[in-house]
Short mmCIF file of C-alpha atoms and ligand atoms in Angstrom, two decimals:
data_model
loop_
_atom_site.label_atom_id
_atom_site.label_comp_id
_atom_site.label_asym_id
_atom_site.label_seq_id
_atom_site.Cartn_x
_atom_site.Cartn_y
_atom_site.Cartn_z
CA MET A 216 0.00 0.00 0.00
CA ALA A 217 1.16 3.55 -0.71
CA LEU A 218 1.90 6.02 2.10
CA ILE A 219 -0.87 8.00 3.77
CA SER A 220 -0.66 11.76 3.09
CA PRO A 221 -0.27 13.67 6.33
CA SER A 222 -2.59 16.62 6.86
CA ARG A 223 -4.19 18.58 9.66
CA ARG A 224 -7.36 16.46 9.43
CA LEU A 225 -5.30 13.42 10.39
CA ARG A 226 -4.60 14.47 13.93
CA ARG A 227 -1.16 14.17 15.53
CA THR A 228 -0.99 13.37 19.25
CA PRO A 229 0.87 14.89 22.20
CA PHE A 230 3.37 12.00 21.82
CA SER A 231 3.89 12.08 18.04
CA ASP A 232 7.32 13.71 18.34
CA GLY A 233 8.48 10.86 20.59
CA VAL A 234 6.94 8.24 18.32
CA GLU A 235 8.80 9.67 15.33
CA ARG A 236 12.06 9.92 17.25
CA ALA A 237 11.62 6.22 18.21
CA GLY A 238 11.55 5.34 14.51
CA VAL A 239 7.90 4.44 13.91
CA LYS A 240 7.59 2.24 10.81
CA ALA A 241 3.80 2.12 10.35
CA TYR A 242 0.69 3.96 11.44
CA THR A 243 -2.99 3.27 11.18
CA VAL A 244 -5.76 5.86 11.46
CA TYR A 245 -8.13 5.56 14.44
CA ASN A 246 -10.73 8.17 15.37
CA ARG A 247 -9.09 10.41 12.73
CA MET A 248 -5.85 10.29 14.69
CA LEU A 249 -2.47 8.65 14.11
CA LEU A 250 -2.02 5.29 15.85
CA PRO A 251 1.51 3.84 15.62
CA THR A 252 1.38 0.10 14.95
CA MET A 253 4.96 -0.98 14.23
CA PHE A 254 8.47 0.03 15.29
CA ASP A 255 10.70 -2.94 14.38
CA SER A 256 8.72 -5.79 12.82
CA MET A 257 5.33 -7.03 13.99
CA ALA A 258 6.98 -10.22 15.31
CA ALA A 259 9.92 -8.46 16.99
CA ASP A 260 7.57 -5.90 18.61
CA CYS A 261 5.40 -8.78 19.88
CA ALA A 262 8.34 -10.71 21.36
CA HIS A 263 9.61 -7.55 23.07
CA LEU A 264 6.15 -6.75 24.48
CA LYS A 265 5.95 -10.23 26.02
CA SER A 266 9.29 -9.98 27.83
CA HIS A 267 9.97 -6.31 28.61
CA VAL A 268 7.93 -3.10 28.75
CA GLN A 269 6.60 -0.78 26.07
CA VAL A 270 5.18 2.74 25.97
CA TRP A 271 2.23 3.08 23.59
CA ASP A 272 0.80 6.26 22.09
CA VAL A 273 -2.90 5.38 22.26
CA ALA A 274 -4.09 8.99 22.29
CA CYS A 275 -6.53 7.91 19.55
CA GLU A 276 -8.55 6.19 22.28
CA ARG A 277 -10.37 9.52 22.61
CA GLN A 278 -12.42 10.36 25.66
CA ILE A 279 -16.03 11.43 25.50
CA SER A 280 -16.68 13.31 28.71
CA VAL A 281 -20.28 13.08 29.94
CA LYS A 282 -20.91 15.43 32.80
CA GLY A 283 -24.07 16.59 34.54
CA PRO A 284 -26.84 15.48 36.88
CA ASP A 285 -28.17 12.92 34.34
CA ALA A 286 -24.79 11.29 33.58
CA ASN A 287 -25.72 8.07 35.42
CA ARG A 288 -29.01 7.81 33.57
CA LEU A 289 -27.28 8.49 30.24
CA MET A 290 -24.64 5.80 30.84
CA ALA A 291 -27.35 3.28 31.76
CA LEU A 292 -29.17 4.03 28.49
CA LEU A 293 -25.99 3.60 26.46
CA THR A 294 -24.92 0.10 27.51
CA PRO A 295 -26.54 -3.26 28.23
CA ARG A 296 -23.99 -3.76 31.03
CA ASP A 297 -25.27 -3.22 34.57
CA LEU A 298 -23.39 -0.20 35.94
CA SER A 299 -25.24 0.02 39.25
CA LYS A 300 -22.31 -1.40 41.24
CA MET A 301 -19.60 0.56 39.42
CA ALA A 302 -17.36 2.36 41.93
CA ASP A 303 -15.95 5.88 41.56
CA ASP A 304 -12.44 4.51 40.92
CA GLN A 305 -13.48 1.86 38.43
CA CYS A 306 -13.27 1.20 34.69
CA TYR A 307 -15.73 -1.08 32.87
CA TYR A 308 -15.57 -2.60 29.40
CA VAL A 309 -18.97 -1.58 28.05
CA PRO A 310 -20.41 -2.70 24.70
CA MET A 311 -22.75 0.00 23.36
CA VAL A 312 -25.62 -0.80 21.01
CA ASP A 313 -28.28 0.98 18.95
CA GLN A 314 -32.04 0.38 19.20
CA TYR A 315 -31.66 -2.75 17.06
CA GLY A 316 -29.02 -4.21 19.35
CA GLY A 317 -26.23 -3.53 16.82
CA MET A 318 -22.77 -2.78 18.22
CA LEU A 319 -21.87 0.93 17.95
CA ASN A 320 -18.61 0.79 19.88
CA ASP A 321 -16.92 -1.24 22.63
CA PRO A 322 -15.35 1.44 24.84
CA VAL A 323 -13.91 1.45 28.32
CA ALA A 324 -15.99 3.59 30.69
CA VAL A 325 -14.07 5.44 33.40
CA LYS A 326 -16.20 6.58 36.32
CA HIS A 327 -15.24 9.78 38.13
CA SER A 328 -18.51 10.15 40.03
CA ASP A 329 -22.25 9.68 39.54
CA ASP A 330 -22.34 12.84 37.45
CA HIS A 331 -19.10 12.45 35.49
CA TYR A 332 -17.72 9.66 33.28
CA TRP A 333 -15.23 9.37 30.47
CA ILE A 334 -16.06 7.00 27.64
CA SER A 335 -12.75 5.85 26.15
CA ILE A 336 -13.85 4.98 22.66
CA ALA A 337 -12.88 2.54 19.94
CA ASP A 338 -12.88 3.65 16.31
CA SER A 339 -16.39 4.97 15.57
CA ASP A 340 -18.10 8.36 15.88
CA LEU A 341 -19.77 7.51 19.15
CA ARG A 342 -19.88 11.14 20.36
CA LEU A 343 -22.59 11.95 17.80
CA TRP A 344 -24.74 9.04 19.03
CA VAL A 345 -24.23 10.15 22.65
CA LYS A 346 -25.25 13.73 21.79
CA GLY A 347 -28.29 12.36 19.96
CA VAL A 348 -29.34 10.29 22.97
CA VAL A 349 -28.90 13.32 25.25
CA ALA A 350 -31.05 15.43 22.90
CA GLY A 351 -33.67 12.72 22.32
CA PHE A 352 -34.17 11.96 26.00
CA GLY A 353 -33.85 15.61 27.07
CA LEU A 354 -31.05 14.84 29.52
CA ASP A 355 -29.05 17.38 31.50
CA VAL A 356 -25.56 16.24 30.47
CA ASP A 357 -22.72 18.08 28.80
CA VAL A 358 -20.97 15.96 26.13
CA SER A 359 -17.46 16.93 25.00
CA GLU A 360 -14.13 15.59 23.81
CA PRO A 361 -11.60 16.86 26.36
CA ASP A 362 -7.86 17.16 25.70
CA VAL A 363 -7.14 13.80 27.35
CA SER A 364 -4.76 11.36 25.67
CA PRO A 365 -4.12 7.85 27.00
CA LEU A 366 -0.52 6.66 27.10
CA ALA A 367 -0.26 2.92 27.76
CA VAL A 368 2.63 1.17 29.54
CA GLN A 369 2.36 -2.54 28.74
CA GLY A 370 4.41 -5.65 29.39
CA PRO A 371 5.71 -7.74 32.31
CA LYS A 372 8.01 -4.94 33.54
CA ALA A 373 5.28 -2.29 33.49
CA ASP A 374 4.91 -2.24 37.30
CA ASP A 375 8.62 -1.63 37.79
CA LEU A 376 8.79 1.17 35.24
CA MET A 377 5.63 2.88 36.49
CA ALA A 378 6.77 2.67 40.13
CA ARG A 379 9.92 4.59 39.20
CA VAL A 380 7.93 7.43 37.61
CA PHE A 381 4.75 7.54 39.72
CA GLY A 382 5.88 5.91 43.00
CA GLU A 383 5.21 2.56 44.65
CA ASP A 384 1.48 3.33 44.85
CA VAL A 385 0.97 2.11 41.30
CA ARG A 386 1.60 -1.49 42.34
CA SER A 387 -1.56 -1.57 44.43
CA ILE A 388 -3.87 -0.46 41.61
CA ARG A 389 -6.20 -3.37 40.90
CA PHE A 390 -7.31 -4.53 37.42
CA PHE A 391 -9.65 -1.98 35.81
CA ARG A 392 -9.30 0.36 38.80
CA TYR A 393 -7.46 3.66 38.86
CA LYS A 394 -5.64 6.03 41.17
CA ARG A 395 -4.83 9.71 40.81
CA LEU A 396 -1.06 10.07 40.94
CA SER A 397 1.13 13.08 40.48
CA PHE A 398 3.67 13.72 37.77
CA GLN A 399 5.61 17.00 37.71
CA GLY A 400 2.95 18.71 39.80
CA LYS A 401 0.01 17.49 37.71
CA THR A 402 -2.45 14.85 38.91
CA LEU A 403 -3.09 12.15 36.33
CA LEU A 404 -5.50 9.24 36.34
CA VAL A 405 -3.57 5.94 36.15
CA ALA A 406 -5.54 2.74 35.53
CA ARG A 407 -4.45 -0.88 35.41
CA SER A 408 -5.77 -1.68 31.93
CA GLY A 409 -4.68 -1.72 28.31
CA PHE A 410 -5.13 -3.36 24.95
CA SER A 411 -2.84 -6.35 25.56
CA LYS A 412 -2.87 -9.35 27.86
CA GLN A 413 0.71 -8.73 29.02
CA GLY A 414 -0.39 -6.54 31.94
CA GLY A 415 0.18 -2.87 32.47
CA PHE A 416 -1.32 0.58 32.87
CA GLU A 417 -2.95 3.41 31.02
CA ILE A 418 -2.12 6.99 31.96
CA TYR A 419 -4.86 9.43 30.98
CA VAL A 420 -2.73 12.46 30.10
CA ASP A 421 -4.93 15.45 30.83
CA GLY A 422 -3.50 18.34 28.80
CA GLY A 423 -1.26 17.71 25.81
CA GLU A 424 1.52 20.07 27.01
CA ILE A 425 2.96 17.51 29.41
CA GLY A 426 2.81 14.65 26.90
CA MET A 427 6.44 14.74 25.83
CA SER A 428 7.87 15.27 29.32
CA LEU A 429 5.99 12.17 30.49
CA TRP A 430 7.14 10.23 27.41
CA ASP A 431 10.76 11.26 28.06
CA ALA A 432 10.54 10.49 31.79
CA LEU A 433 9.32 6.94 31.09
CA PHE A 434 12.17 6.30 28.65
CA ALA A 435 14.79 7.84 30.95
CA ALA A 436 13.58 5.74 33.91
CA GLY A 437 13.35 2.51 31.94
CA ALA A 438 16.63 2.30 30.05
CA ASP A 439 17.84 -0.71 32.06
CA LEU A 440 14.39 -2.35 31.69
CA ASN A 441 14.83 -2.28 27.91
CA VAL A 442 11.81 0.01 27.49
CA ARG A 443 10.77 0.64 23.89
CA ALA A 444 8.03 2.38 22.00
CA GLY A 445 5.26 0.04 20.87
CA GLY A 446 1.62 -0.06 20.01
CA PRO A 447 -1.33 -2.41 19.95
CA ASN A 448 0.24 -5.46 18.33
CA LEU A 449 -1.82 -7.46 15.85
CA ILE A 450 -0.14 -10.77 16.71
CA GLU A 451 -0.58 -10.38 20.47
CA ARG A 452 -4.13 -9.07 20.04
CA VAL A 453 -5.32 -12.00 17.91
CA GLU A 454 -3.56 -14.57 20.11
CA SER A 455 -5.30 -12.99 23.12
CA GLY A 456 -8.71 -12.66 21.49
CA LEU A 457 -8.97 -8.90 21.99
CA LEU A 458 -11.59 -7.58 19.59
CA SER A 459 -11.18 -4.65 17.24
CA TYR A 460 -14.32 -2.65 16.48
CA GLY A 461 -14.69 -2.02 12.73
CA ASN A 462 -12.58 -5.09 12.00
CA ASP A 463 -14.07 -7.97 13.96
CA MET A 464 -17.52 -6.49 14.53
CA THR A 465 -19.75 -3.68 13.26
CA ASP A 466 -23.29 -2.45 13.85
CA GLN A 467 -24.43 -5.55 11.95
CA ASN A 468 -23.50 -7.64 15.00
CA THR A 469 -25.04 -7.91 18.44
CA PRO A 470 -22.93 -8.35 21.58
CA PHE A 471 -24.00 -12.01 21.53
CA ASP A 472 -22.43 -12.49 18.10
CA CYS A 473 -19.20 -11.05 19.50
CA GLY A 474 -18.98 -13.28 22.56
CA LEU A 475 -19.87 -10.28 24.72
CA GLY A 476 -23.15 -11.72 25.98
CA LYS A 477 -21.74 -11.78 29.52
CA PHE A 478 -21.93 -7.98 29.52
CA VAL A 479 -25.65 -7.97 28.68
CA SER A 480 -27.58 -7.68 31.92
CA SER A 481 -31.20 -8.78 32.18
CA ASN A 482 -31.78 -6.14 34.89
CA ALA A 483 -30.51 -3.14 32.98
CA ASP A 484 -32.85 -0.82 31.06
CA TYR A 485 -31.03 0.48 28.01
CA ILE A 486 -31.57 1.43 24.39
CA GLY A 487 -31.78 -1.82 22.41
CA ARG A 488 -33.04 -3.92 25.27
CA SER A 489 -36.07 -5.43 23.53
CA ALA A 490 -33.98 -6.25 20.45
CA LEU A 491 -31.34 -8.00 22.56
CA GLU A 492 -33.99 -9.87 24.54
CA ARG A 493 -35.31 -11.30 21.27
CA VAL A 494 -31.79 -12.35 20.26
CA ALA A 495 -31.18 -13.93 23.66
CA GLU A 496 -34.38 -15.93 23.23
CA ARG A 497 -33.74 -17.30 19.76
CA GLY A 498 -29.94 -17.48 20.03
CA ALA A 499 -27.21 -15.52 18.27
CA GLU A 500 -26.90 -15.67 14.49
CA PHE A 501 -23.10 -15.59 14.50
CA ALA A 502 -20.26 -16.55 16.77
CA LEU A 503 -16.89 -14.84 16.83
CA CYS A 504 -14.28 -17.62 16.83
CA PRO A 505 -10.56 -18.21 17.00
CA ILE A 506 -9.57 -19.74 13.66
CA GLU A 507 -6.30 -21.34 12.65
CA ILE A 508 -5.44 -20.85 9.00
CA LEU A 509 -3.28 -23.68 7.75
CA GLY A 510 -0.20 -23.27 5.61
CA GLU A 511 2.52 -20.68 5.10
CA PRO A 512 2.50 -17.26 6.82
CA ILE A 513 -0.48 -15.36 5.45
CA GLY A 514 -0.52 -11.73 4.24
CA VAL A 515 -2.53 -8.95 5.87
CA CYS A 516 -6.30 -9.15 6.17
CA ASP A 517 -7.52 -5.74 4.96
CA ARG A 518 -10.96 -6.90 3.83
CA ALA A 519 -13.35 -9.60 5.03
CA TRP A 520 -12.34 -13.04 3.78
CA PRO A 521 -15.39 -15.26 3.05
CA ILE A 522 -15.50 -18.54 4.95
CA MET A 523 -17.01 -21.29 2.83
CA GLY A 524 -18.66 -24.44 4.08
CA GLY A 525 -19.02 -26.37 0.85
CA SER A 526 -20.50 -24.00 -1.71
CA SER A 527 -22.20 -21.65 0.75
CA LYS A 528 -20.74 -18.75 2.68
CA VAL A 529 -20.88 -19.48 6.40
CA GLY A 530 -18.91 -16.53 7.73
CA GLN A 531 -15.88 -14.34 7.31
CA VAL A 532 -12.36 -13.93 8.68
CA THR A 533 -11.74 -10.36 9.85
CA SER A 534 -8.25 -10.43 11.45
CA ALA A 535 -5.36 -12.76 10.62
CA VAL A 536 -1.60 -12.87 11.11
CA TRP A 537 1.27 -15.31 11.43
CA SER A 538 2.08 -16.06 15.06
CA PRO A 539 5.68 -17.16 15.71
CA ASP A 540 4.76 -18.48 19.17
CA ALA A 541 1.71 -20.46 18.06
CA ASN A 542 3.66 -21.47 14.94
CA CYS A 543 0.58 -21.00 12.76
CA ASN A 544 -1.62 -18.31 11.28
CA VAL A 545 -3.96 -17.08 14.00
CA ALA A 546 -7.24 -15.45 13.04
CA ILE A 547 -10.58 -14.14 14.28
CA GLY A 548 -13.75 -14.71 12.27
CA MET A 549 -17.54 -14.57 12.48
CA VAL A 550 -19.17 -17.90 11.71
CA ARG A 551 -22.89 -18.52 11.22
CA THR A 552 -24.06 -20.58 14.20
CA GLY A 553 -26.70 -22.57 12.33
CA ASP A 554 -24.04 -24.27 10.21
CA ALA A 555 -22.36 -27.35 11.55
CA VAL A 556 -18.84 -26.18 10.89
CA ALA A 557 -17.36 -26.13 14.36
CA SER A 558 -15.27 -29.26 14.11
CA SER A 559 -14.87 -29.65 10.37
CA ASN A 560 -12.42 -27.96 8.08
CA ILE A 561 -13.56 -24.78 6.42
CA GLU A 562 -12.27 -23.06 3.32
CA ILE A 563 -11.29 -19.41 3.54
CA ASN A 564 -11.21 -17.34 0.38
CA THR A 565 -8.39 -15.03 1.38
CA HIS A 566 -7.47 -12.41 -1.19
CA HIS A 567 -4.06 -14.10 -1.24
CA GLY A 568 -5.73 -17.32 -2.41
CA PRO A 569 -7.84 -20.09 -0.85
CA ARG A 570 -6.75 -21.69 2.45
CA ILE A 571 -8.02 -24.42 4.72
CA GLY A 572 -8.99 -23.23 8.19
CA GLN A 573 -9.91 -24.84 11.48
CA ILE A 574 -12.17 -23.33 14.08
CA ARG A 575 -10.49 -23.55 17.47
CA ASP A 576 -12.24 -23.61 20.81
CA ALA A 577 -9.84 -21.21 22.56
CA PHE A 578 -7.50 -18.39 21.71
CA TRP A 579 -3.76 -18.97 21.78
CA LYS A 580 -2.03 -18.61 25.11
N1 THG B 706 -8.12 1.20 26.64
C1 THG B 706 -8.81 2.37 26.68
N2 THG B 706 -9.66 2.72 25.72
C2 THG B 706 -9.85 1.89 24.66
C3 THG B 706 -9.17 0.66 24.57
C4 THG B 706 -8.28 0.33 25.61
N3 THG B 706 -10.71 2.25 23.69
C5 THG B 706 -10.70 1.54 22.45
C6 THG B 706 -10.54 0.05 22.63
N4 THG B 706 -9.39 -0.20 23.52
C7 THG B 706 -11.80 -0.52 23.22
N5 THG B 706 -11.82 -1.98 23.20
C8 THG B 706 -11.37 -2.76 24.23
C9 THG B 706 -11.41 -4.13 24.08
C10 THG B 706 -10.98 -4.95 25.12
C11 THG B 706 -10.51 -4.40 26.29
C12 THG B 706 -10.46 -3.04 26.43
C13 THG B 706 -10.91 -2.22 25.40
C14 THG B 706 -10.06 -5.23 27.43
N6 THG B 706 -10.66 -6.40 27.63
C15 THG B 706 -10.27 -7.29 28.70
C16 THG B 706 -10.42 -8.72 28.22
O1 THG B 706 -11.06 -8.95 27.22
O2 THG B 706 -9.84 -9.57 28.87
C17 THG B 706 -11.06 -7.06 29.97
C18 THG B 706 -12.52 -7.02 29.81
C19 THG B 706 -13.23 -7.08 31.16
O3 THG B 706 -13.37 -8.18 31.68
O4 THG B 706 -13.67 -6.03 31.69
O5 THG B 706 -9.21 -4.85 28.19
O6 THG B 706 -7.61 -0.73 25.59
N7 THG B 706 -8.63 3.20 27.71
#
């Protein structure tokens, strides 16, 4: 593929200078912002992530701030997940659906208080939907995109690196909880979360001006930990079964299709509830599955690859990559549940040519 033309519409981040200095090799575009995806090779970045610590510019995980007396009511309308027990220092993975039960986004919600949340969004224009819901229901909530840019610190040495910059307090942050910790006189929200299964933190950098001093401080403190710049890694993500909105699911899928049924509460009262109740009754149409693609390392999956069961299409592969650790091509695909394909071989019409695939019952560990 040719290069992407830079322009003002394609937003830089507070960390872009550091990312460039670290020798970024590839970007993708996410929420109209640059998202670095590769620094060495995909495989080398993945191996490094699994044994050391990386700093990721994930500023493109933009925050939608919802603030006002009706914030709790708004959040409850937006997601089928029950938020009634969510604490003021907690983050929740929250699928969001439209009135038909179709997935609009799969953000992380960060609760400040009953009248203030951040919605840390995946790649879709969720803010417009949120504003529409506020208008339609006549809610007293202010919706904005603040200047808040997440910087992730991921990998097995993340605790050690973070403790050097933010103090020993970081070690006691529990999974999907946060603490407010100070850096150069500013208080930043630091959560134990992130888009990898290697462990780590996300720092919500409030105010772009301090972005580069934080970036530099992390690299200065972590030299002997072999800290490097990184980004969400396709190999690690597919091995771990972390879903990518727009790739693995769209508004044509319900949370049940995506294996996110455990986040659909039967107590909650949200937009799309009756649609999802009907789906729950009759069963999901699709199932998102780990799929092994046999044969040589496969090229990138930049369009849906039809999955054939005999002469009929039974699904599609939406993410695929060679995994050096699994020693096979690992993939994620949506397969029609009515078809008895689970144990048998399937054919995948990749745009690199046809391949045999096997549906697996678990992701690669
Ligand atoms: N961090 C933050 N914002 C984000 C992402 C993130 N916004 C965009 C995108 N990533 C949203 N999607 C996901 C998908 C999975 C997870 C987080 C965000 C995730 N899942 C865990 C899992 O599947 O094991 C935990 C889910 C749970 O049990 O709560 O972490 O990464 N700020």
